[in-house]
Tab-separated table of C-alpha atoms and ligand atoms in Angstrom:
chain	number	residue	atom	x	y	z
B	4	MET	CA	-19.990	23.323	-4.280
B	5	GLN	CA	-18.005	26.123	-5.854
B	6	LYS	CA	-16.583	24.975	-9.183
B	7	ILE	CA	-13.216	26.153	-10.386
B	8	ALA	CA	-11.366	25.737	-13.643
B	9	VAL	CA	-10.520	22.075	-13.964
B	10	LYS	CA	-11.920	21.023	-17.264
B	11	LYS	CA	-9.711	18.101	-18.172
B	12	ILE	CA	-8.006	15.725	-15.810
B	13	ALA	CA	-5.866	12.635	-16.282
B	14	VAL	CA	-5.740	9.723	-13.858
B	15	PHE	CA	-3.177	6.955	-13.514
B	16	THR	CA	-2.078	4.197	-11.162
B	17	SER	CA	1.600	3.890	-10.305
B	18	GLY	CA	4.002	1.913	-8.117
B	19	GLY	CA	3.062	-1.436	-6.579
B	20	ASP	CA	-0.562	-2.219	-7.442
B	21	SER	CA	-3.072	-2.682	-4.658
B	22	PRO	CA	-6.577	-4.148	-4.479
B	23	GLY	CA	-9.031	-1.272	-4.788
B	24	MET	CA	-7.094	0.785	-7.317
B	25	ASN	CA	-9.769	-0.045	-9.890
B	26	ALA	CA	-12.487	1.074	-7.503
B	27	ALA	CA	-10.622	4.373	-7.038
B	28	LEU	CA	-10.270	4.786	-10.802
B	29	ARG	CA	-13.978	4.134	-11.253
B	30	ALA	CA	-14.784	6.770	-8.632
B	31	VAL	CA	-12.505	9.349	-10.278
B	32	VAL	CA	-13.937	8.752	-13.754
B	33	ARG	CA	-17.562	8.783	-12.641
B	34	THR	CA	-17.202	11.787	-10.325
B	35	ALA	CA	-15.510	13.703	-13.139
B	36	ASN	CA	-18.316	12.748	-15.481
B	37	PHE	CA	-20.914	13.851	-12.935
B	38	TYR	CA	-19.325	17.299	-12.731
B	39	GLN	CA	-18.759	17.496	-16.501
B	40	ILE	CA	-15.003	17.288	-16.290
B	41	GLU	CA	-13.304	15.456	-19.151
B	42	CYS	CA	-11.237	12.530	-17.909
B	43	TYR	CA	-8.320	10.688	-19.506
B	44	GLY	CA	-6.811	7.453	-18.248
B	45	VAL	CA	-3.036	7.083	-18.587
B	46	ARG	CA	-1.575	3.590	-18.931
B	47	GLU	CA	1.370	2.295	-16.895
B	48	GLY	CA	1.736	5.229	-14.540
B	49	TYR	CA	4.332	7.856	-15.365
B	50	ASN	CA	5.517	5.800	-18.348
B	51	GLY	CA	2.178	6.486	-20.022
B	52	LEU	CA	2.582	10.225	-19.473
B	53	ILE	CA	5.994	10.051	-21.140
B	54	ASN	CA	4.913	7.754	-23.984
B	55	ASP	CA	1.646	9.562	-24.659
B	56	ASP	CA	-0.499	6.581	-23.711
B	57	PHE	CA	-3.709	8.481	-22.903
B	58	ALA	CA	-7.282	7.307	-23.510
B	59	LYS	CA	-10.476	9.184	-22.851
B	60	MET	CA	-12.586	7.493	-20.186
B	61	GLY	CA	-16.316	7.706	-19.694
B	62	PRO	CA	-18.557	6.166	-17.024
B	63	ARG	CA	-19.085	2.945	-18.990
B	64	SER	CA	-15.337	2.404	-19.462
B	65	VAL	CA	-15.092	1.606	-15.760
B	66	ARG	CA	-18.026	-0.770	-15.540
B	67	ASN	CA	-17.553	-4.080	-13.715
B	68	ILE	CA	-14.184	-3.167	-12.245
B	69	ILE	CA	-15.089	-2.237	-8.662
B	70	ASN	CA	-14.604	-5.875	-7.638
B	71	GLN	CA	-11.399	-6.496	-9.597
B	72	GLY	CA	-7.912	-6.613	-8.103
B	73	GLY	CA	-4.909	-5.153	-9.916
B	74	THR	CA	-5.373	-2.090	-12.076
B	75	ILE	CA	-6.914	-2.008	-15.550
B	76	LEU	CA	-4.673	0.996	-16.322
B	77	LYS	CA	-1.611	-1.105	-15.437
B	78	SER	CA	1.114	0.202	-13.199
B	79	ALA	CA	4.862	0.749	-13.273
B	80	ARG	CA	7.715	2.218	-11.330
B	81	SER	CA	9.046	4.572	-14.012
B	82	LEU	CA	12.786	5.137	-14.093
B	83	GLU	CA	12.506	7.595	-16.983
B	84	PHE	CA	10.241	9.886	-14.992
B	85	LYS	CA	13.082	10.278	-12.510
B	86	THR	CA	14.987	12.177	-15.209
B	87	LYS	CA	14.319	15.801	-16.146
B	88	GLU	CA	14.045	14.775	-19.826
B	89	GLY	CA	11.396	12.185	-18.997
B	90	ARG	CA	9.334	14.695	-17.038
B	91	GLN	CA	9.689	17.247	-19.854
B	92	LYS	CA	8.181	14.719	-22.304
B	93	ALA	CA	5.396	14.000	-19.817
B	94	TYR	CA	4.661	17.703	-19.506
B	95	GLU	CA	4.530	18.164	-23.270
B	96	ASN	CA	2.006	15.343	-23.545
B	97	CYS	CA	-0.125	16.879	-20.793
B	98	VAL	CA	-0.093	20.200	-22.678
B	99	LYS	CA	-0.933	18.406	-25.935
B	100	HIS	CA	-4.050	16.905	-24.334
B	101	GLY	CA	-4.941	20.109	-22.469
B	102	ILE	CA	-4.710	18.420	-19.059
B	103	ASP	CA	-5.289	20.778	-16.105
B	104	ALA	CA	-4.650	18.308	-13.330
B	105	LEU	CA	-3.448	14.795	-12.576
B	106	VAL	CA	-5.005	12.332	-10.166
B	107	CYS	CA	-2.143	10.093	-9.039
B	108	ILE	CA	-3.149	6.804	-7.416
B	109	GLY	CA	-0.219	5.112	-5.678
B	110	GLY	CA	2.191	5.225	-2.762
B	111	ASP	CA	5.066	7.419	-1.643
B	112	GLY	CA	7.159	6.926	-4.816
B	113	THR	CA	4.165	8.032	-6.885
B	114	PHE	CA	3.661	11.070	-4.692
B	115	SER	CA	7.337	12.075	-4.857
B	116	GLY	CA	7.024	12.074	-8.655
B	117	ALA	CA	3.811	14.107	-8.497
B	118	LYS	CA	5.383	16.669	-6.196
B	119	ILE	CA	8.415	17.292	-8.373
B	120	PHE	CA	6.257	17.427	-11.526
B	121	ASN	CA	4.015	20.017	-9.900
B	122	GLU	CA	6.984	22.092	-8.778
B	123	GLU	CA	8.689	21.994	-12.164
B	124	PHE	CA	5.747	22.513	-14.491
B	125	GLY	CA	2.878	23.845	-12.399
B	126	ILE	CA	0.410	21.125	-13.432
B	127	LYS	CA	-1.977	20.545	-10.556
B	128	VAL	CA	-1.695	17.171	-8.858
B	129	ILE	CA	-3.709	15.340	-6.252
B	130	GLY	CA	-2.779	12.019	-4.679
B	131	VAL	CA	-4.938	9.029	-3.788
B	132	PRO	CA	-3.122	6.621	-1.428
B	133	GLY	CA	-3.094	3.152	-2.989
B	134	THR	CA	-0.618	0.726	-1.463
B	135	ILE	CA	-0.935	-2.408	0.625
B	136	ASP	CA	1.753	-1.143	3.005
B	137	ASN	CA	-0.398	1.461	4.816
B	138	ASP	CA	2.703	3.594	5.237
B	139	ILE	CA	1.315	6.921	4.031
B	140	PHE	CA	0.799	9.772	6.457
B	141	GLY	CA	-2.527	11.626	6.220
B	142	THR	CA	-4.911	8.696	6.006
B	143	ASP	CA	-5.860	6.073	8.566
B	144	ASN	CA	-5.815	3.385	5.886
B	145	THR	CA	-4.451	3.171	2.372
B	146	ILE	CA	-6.389	1.480	-0.413
B	147	GLY	CA	-5.511	-2.215	-0.546
B	148	TYR	CA	-4.238	-2.554	2.986
B	149	ASP	CA	-7.382	-4.163	4.386
B	150	THR	CA	-7.533	-6.719	1.567
B	151	ALA	CA	-3.832	-7.551	1.912
B	152	LEU	CA	-4.251	-7.990	5.653
B	153	ASN	CA	-7.086	-10.429	5.157
B	154	THR	CA	-5.147	-12.320	2.496
B	155	ALA	CA	-2.170	-12.616	4.839
B	156	MET	CA	-4.348	-13.662	7.757
B	157	GLU	CA	-6.113	-16.366	5.740
B	158	ALA	CA	-2.791	-17.714	4.471
B	159	ILE	CA	-1.321	-17.796	7.975
B	160	ASP	CA	-4.450	-19.569	9.251
B	161	LYS	CA	-3.808	-22.283	6.677
B	162	ILE	CA	-0.167	-22.526	7.632
B	163	ARG	CA	-1.240	-22.867	11.260
B	164	ASP	CA	-3.225	-26.001	10.403
B	165	THR	CA	-0.149	-27.786	9.126
B	166	ALA	CA	2.090	-26.274	11.827
B	167	THR	CA	-0.199	-27.712	14.499
B	168	SER	CA	-0.524	-31.100	12.815
B	169	HIS	CA	3.246	-31.520	12.571
B	170	SER	CA	4.260	-29.626	15.745
B	171	ARG	CA	6.348	-27.280	13.661
B	172	VAL	CA	7.687	-23.761	13.901
B	173	PHE	CA	6.872	-21.636	10.880
B	174	PHE	CA	8.495	-18.338	10.001
B	175	VAL	CA	6.074	-16.580	7.662
B	176	GLU	CA	7.239	-13.563	5.687
B	177	VAL	CA	4.672	-10.927	4.781
B	178	MET	CA	5.181	-7.816	2.646
B	179	GLY	CA	6.383	-4.489	3.979
B	180	ARG	CA	9.985	-3.597	3.286
B	181	ASP	CA	9.706	-0.330	5.210
B	182	ALA	CA	6.570	-0.779	7.257
B	183	GLY	CA	5.311	-3.423	9.670
B	184	PHE	CA	1.567	-2.725	9.557
B	185	ILE	CA	0.707	-5.895	7.645
B	186	ALA	CA	2.972	-8.006	9.859
B	187	LEU	CA	1.730	-6.603	13.146
B	188	ASN	CA	-1.960	-6.780	12.358
B	189	SER	CA	-1.989	-10.086	10.507
B	190	GLY	CA	0.237	-11.483	13.269
B	191	ILE	CA	-2.174	-10.438	16.004
B	192	ALA	CA	-5.153	-11.668	13.994
B	193	SER	CA	-3.579	-15.066	13.466
B	194	GLY	CA	-2.206	-15.507	16.980
B	195	ALA	CA	1.492	-15.358	16.086
B	196	LEU	CA	4.020	-16.171	18.803
B	197	ASP	CA	6.245	-13.299	17.725
B	198	ILE	CA	6.136	-10.537	15.120
B	199	LEU	CA	9.260	-8.972	13.639
B	200	ILE	CA	8.850	-5.554	12.017
B	201	PRO	CA	11.156	-2.891	10.577
B	202	GLU	CA	10.077	-0.268	13.132
B	203	LYS	CA	11.228	-2.279	16.138
B	204	LYS	CA	14.770	-3.359	16.833
B	205	ASP	CA	14.476	-6.998	17.914
B	206	SER	CA	17.281	-9.324	18.855
B	207	LEU	CA	17.710	-13.044	18.351
B	208	GLU	CA	18.091	-13.389	22.122
B	209	GLU	CA	14.626	-11.904	22.648
B	210	LEU	CA	13.173	-14.198	20.011
B	211	PHE	CA	14.831	-17.237	21.610
B	212	ALA	CA	13.572	-16.186	25.049
B	213	THR	CA	10.036	-16.055	23.641
B	214	PHE	CA	10.461	-19.566	22.202
B	215	ARG	CA	11.771	-20.837	25.527
B	216	LYS	CA	8.874	-19.344	27.445
B	217	SER	CA	6.349	-20.796	25.017
B	218	GLY	CA	8.002	-24.231	25.332
B	219	GLU	CA	7.799	-24.047	29.117
B	220	ARG	CA	4.084	-23.337	28.794
B	221	GLY	CA	3.560	-26.399	26.642
B	222	LYS	CA	3.271	-24.888	23.202
B	223	THR	CA	4.156	-27.440	20.537
B	224	SER	CA	3.866	-25.350	17.390
B	225	SER	CA	4.294	-21.679	16.611
B	226	ILE	CA	4.056	-19.056	13.931
B	227	VAL	CA	6.446	-16.127	13.775
B	228	VAL	CA	5.357	-13.399	11.374
B	229	VAL	CA	8.262	-11.581	9.790
B	230	ALA	CA	7.925	-8.351	7.790
B	231	GLU	CA	10.163	-8.198	4.698
B	232	GLY	CA	12.047	-5.260	6.176
B	233	GLU	CA	12.719	-6.677	9.656
B	234	GLN	CA	16.069	-5.808	11.114
B	235	LEU	CA	17.443	-9.214	12.055
B	236	GLY	CA	19.018	-10.020	8.715
B	237	GLY	CA	16.563	-12.035	6.645
B	238	ILE	CA	14.046	-14.754	7.331
B	239	TYR	CA	16.275	-17.683	6.283
B	240	ASP	CA	19.094	-16.531	8.566
B	241	ILE	CA	16.645	-16.137	11.444
B	242	ALA	CA	15.281	-19.641	10.804
B	243	ARG	CA	18.826	-21.078	10.622
B	244	ALA	CA	19.884	-19.368	13.854
B	245	THR	CA	16.759	-20.683	15.563
B	246	LYS	CA	17.533	-24.228	14.406
B	247	THR	CA	21.046	-23.910	15.832
B	248	GLU	CA	19.656	-22.726	19.159
B	249	PHE	CA	16.831	-25.280	19.236
B	250	PRO	CA	18.045	-28.350	17.283
B	251	ASP	CA	14.861	-30.272	18.098
B	252	TYR	CA	12.597	-27.761	16.397
B	253	ASP	CA	11.123	-28.754	13.060
B	254	ILE	CA	11.306	-25.409	11.262
B	255	ARG	CA	9.825	-24.226	7.968
B	256	VAL	CA	9.871	-20.908	6.161
B	257	ALA	CA	6.947	-19.632	4.081
B	258	ILE	CA	7.084	-16.458	2.011
B	259	LEU	CA	3.636	-15.145	1.149
B	260	GLY	CA	4.921	-12.683	-1.470
B	261	HIS	CA	2.750	-11.133	-4.145
B	262	ILE	CA	-0.434	-13.036	-3.351
B	263	GLN	CA	-0.844	-10.222	-0.824
B	264	ARG	CA	-1.114	-7.667	-3.607
B	265	GLY	CA	-3.787	-9.473	-5.619
B	266	GLY	CA	-7.382	-10.502	-5.326
B	267	SER	CA	-10.760	-8.889	-5.189
B	268	PRO	CA	-10.767	-5.866	-2.847
B	269	SER	CA	-12.547	-6.140	0.489
B	270	CYS	CA	-15.693	-4.139	1.156
B	271	ALA	CA	-13.690	-1.685	3.284
B	272	ASP	CA	-11.207	-1.110	0.446
B	273	ARG	CA	-13.947	-0.605	-2.152
B	274	VAL	CA	-15.698	1.967	0.016
B	275	LEU	CA	-12.433	3.718	0.916
B	276	ALA	CA	-11.406	3.836	-2.754
B	277	SER	CA	-14.796	5.208	-3.762
B	278	ARG	CA	-14.623	7.952	-1.152
B	279	LEU	CA	-11.042	8.921	-1.985
B	280	GLY	CA	-11.554	8.856	-5.763
B	281	PHE	CA	-14.574	11.113	-5.295
B	282	GLY	CA	-12.596	13.258	-2.835
B	283	ALA	CA	-9.742	13.724	-5.288
B	284	VAL	CA	-11.951	15.145	-8.032
B	285	VAL	CA	-13.958	17.319	-5.653
B	286	GLY	CA	-10.703	18.527	-4.078
B	287	LEU	CA	-9.420	19.655	-7.480
B	288	MET	CA	-12.693	21.439	-8.134
B	289	GLU	CA	-12.358	23.252	-4.823
B	290	GLY	CA	-8.858	24.421	-5.698
B	291	GLN	CA	-6.759	21.825	-3.854
B	292	ASN	CA	-3.327	21.269	-5.341
B	293	CYS	CA	-0.336	19.107	-4.423
B	294	VAL	CA	-2.274	17.396	-1.662
B	295	MET	CA	-3.388	13.846	-0.979
B	296	ALA	CA	-6.982	12.885	-0.276
B	297	GLY	CA	-7.216	10.684	2.817
B	298	MET	CA	-9.702	9.483	5.394
B	299	ARG	CA	-9.004	10.247	9.042
B	300	SER	CA	-11.517	9.330	11.727
B	301	ASN	CA	-14.033	8.724	8.939
B	302	LYS	CA	-13.647	12.228	7.490
B	303	LEU	CA	-12.254	13.209	4.106
B	304	VAL	CA	-9.116	15.299	4.643
B	305	TYR	CA	-6.418	16.752	2.403
B	306	THR	CA	-2.781	16.562	3.460
B	307	PRO	CA	0.039	18.322	1.599
B	308	ILE	CA	1.815	15.694	-0.496
B	309	GLU	CA	5.106	16.818	0.951
B	310	GLU	CA	3.846	15.951	4.437
B	311	ALA	CA	2.299	12.662	3.312
B	312	ILE	CA	5.719	11.571	2.034
B	313	ARG	CA	7.877	12.986	4.818
B	314	LYS	CA	5.878	11.923	7.845
B	315	HIS	CA	5.064	8.369	8.773
B	316	ASN	CA	2.192	6.679	10.497
B	317	GLU	CA	3.576	5.352	13.744
B	318	ILE	CA	3.147	1.732	14.719
B	319	ASP	CA	0.671	1.599	17.584
B	320	LYS	CA	2.719	0.807	20.711
B	321	GLU	CA	-0.333	-0.575	22.476
B	322	LEU	CA	-0.883	-3.051	19.639
B	323	LEU	CA	2.722	-4.167	19.967
B	324	ALA	CA	2.249	-4.707	23.695
B	325	ILE	CA	-1.014	-6.561	23.105
B	326	SER	CA	0.677	-8.862	20.599
B	327	GLU	CA	3.270	-9.823	23.211
B	328	ILE	CA	0.793	-10.310	26.046
B	329	LEU	CA	-1.564	-12.469	24.009
B	330	ALA	CA	1.024	-14.577	22.243
B	331	ILE	CA	2.240	-16.929	24.926
U	22	F6P	O1	4.992	-1.187	-1.719
U	22	F6P	C1	4.228	-2.318	-1.913
U	22	F6P	C2	5.082	-3.549	-1.915
U	22	F6P	O2	4.230	-4.647	-2.119
U	22	F6P	C3	5.942	-3.761	-0.670
U	22	F6P	O3	5.245	-4.296	0.431
U	22	F6P	C4	6.975	-4.699	-1.205
U	22	F6P	O4	8.135	-4.637	-0.441
U	22	F6P	C5	7.191	-4.203	-2.605
U	22	F6P	O5	6.011	-3.532	-2.975
U	22	F6P	C6	7.508	-5.267	-3.609
U	22	F6P	O6	7.742	-4.663	-4.829
U	22	F6P	P1	7.892	-5.452	-6.214
U	22	F6P	O7	6.532	-5.849	-6.662
U	22	F6P	O8	8.499	-4.454	-7.132
U	22	F6P	O9	8.737	-6.625	-5.949
């Protein structure tokens, strides 16, 4: 591998945390160490860059974290970094520590910050996609998505037990204010009657028709999985409208919330994070800049950050069709 001039890098986690961020951090720190690159960890994302919260990290500083959820570096959505003054302070701190490049672990907000920082000050940046939402273009999966999916599926399985016992209808909200990947896949995996996602314009009439059909076929309990960002106006309103249409239904709402962001990462997320953390450091060594490391069809690829933010992974239409065919 041809080495180029990255001697000192800084790594941070930013935006909503996701299971596997620690595994990615570990991979960055240990790969850097392997190639004799000095590595600093920055606490609380961009806030740490602004507030000069840097700490040198060696291979032992990331021991016993591959299995831990959350992020030992902490995370934040920095408002100050959105200002020119904030970014100027961040730049001055990078210069003070002699940082050549930043490894930015996070989602699209994190990458937008990295892109503007790179354009304004010329510091090299490379992104590692860490978000449970799986809404980043340039990688088949983001770090944390698989774990979140399994968490959602297990929770819905439990809800199904009580739904069946009481012949109830449950509306279960899962995370994803802009993306329906968690809803669609956890919904299919848990046998949901219907799945409402931001990418698909549903109507109450369609939902009611699905309920009617399922009633005719003898179904006595159902689960409807609702992504946070669905377009029908909020889970409680949907539940209320359903009660008005079907007064006999015994309806409950369950919001899974932040349990989906926590917990020990799955095997798939640990391996993905290890490959992408490694890929980020190697990418910098090979001269990559302002790109995101991702895995597509099991291959490490680099996608311009601009593209990763602008484009979106499409919801698989076949999966949507399958969910409808199998539900009733
Ligand atoms: O982007 C990850 C995510 O968990 C989304 O699915 C969710 O809408 C959002 O973050 C919640 O953000 P917060 O933790 O700030 O409430």
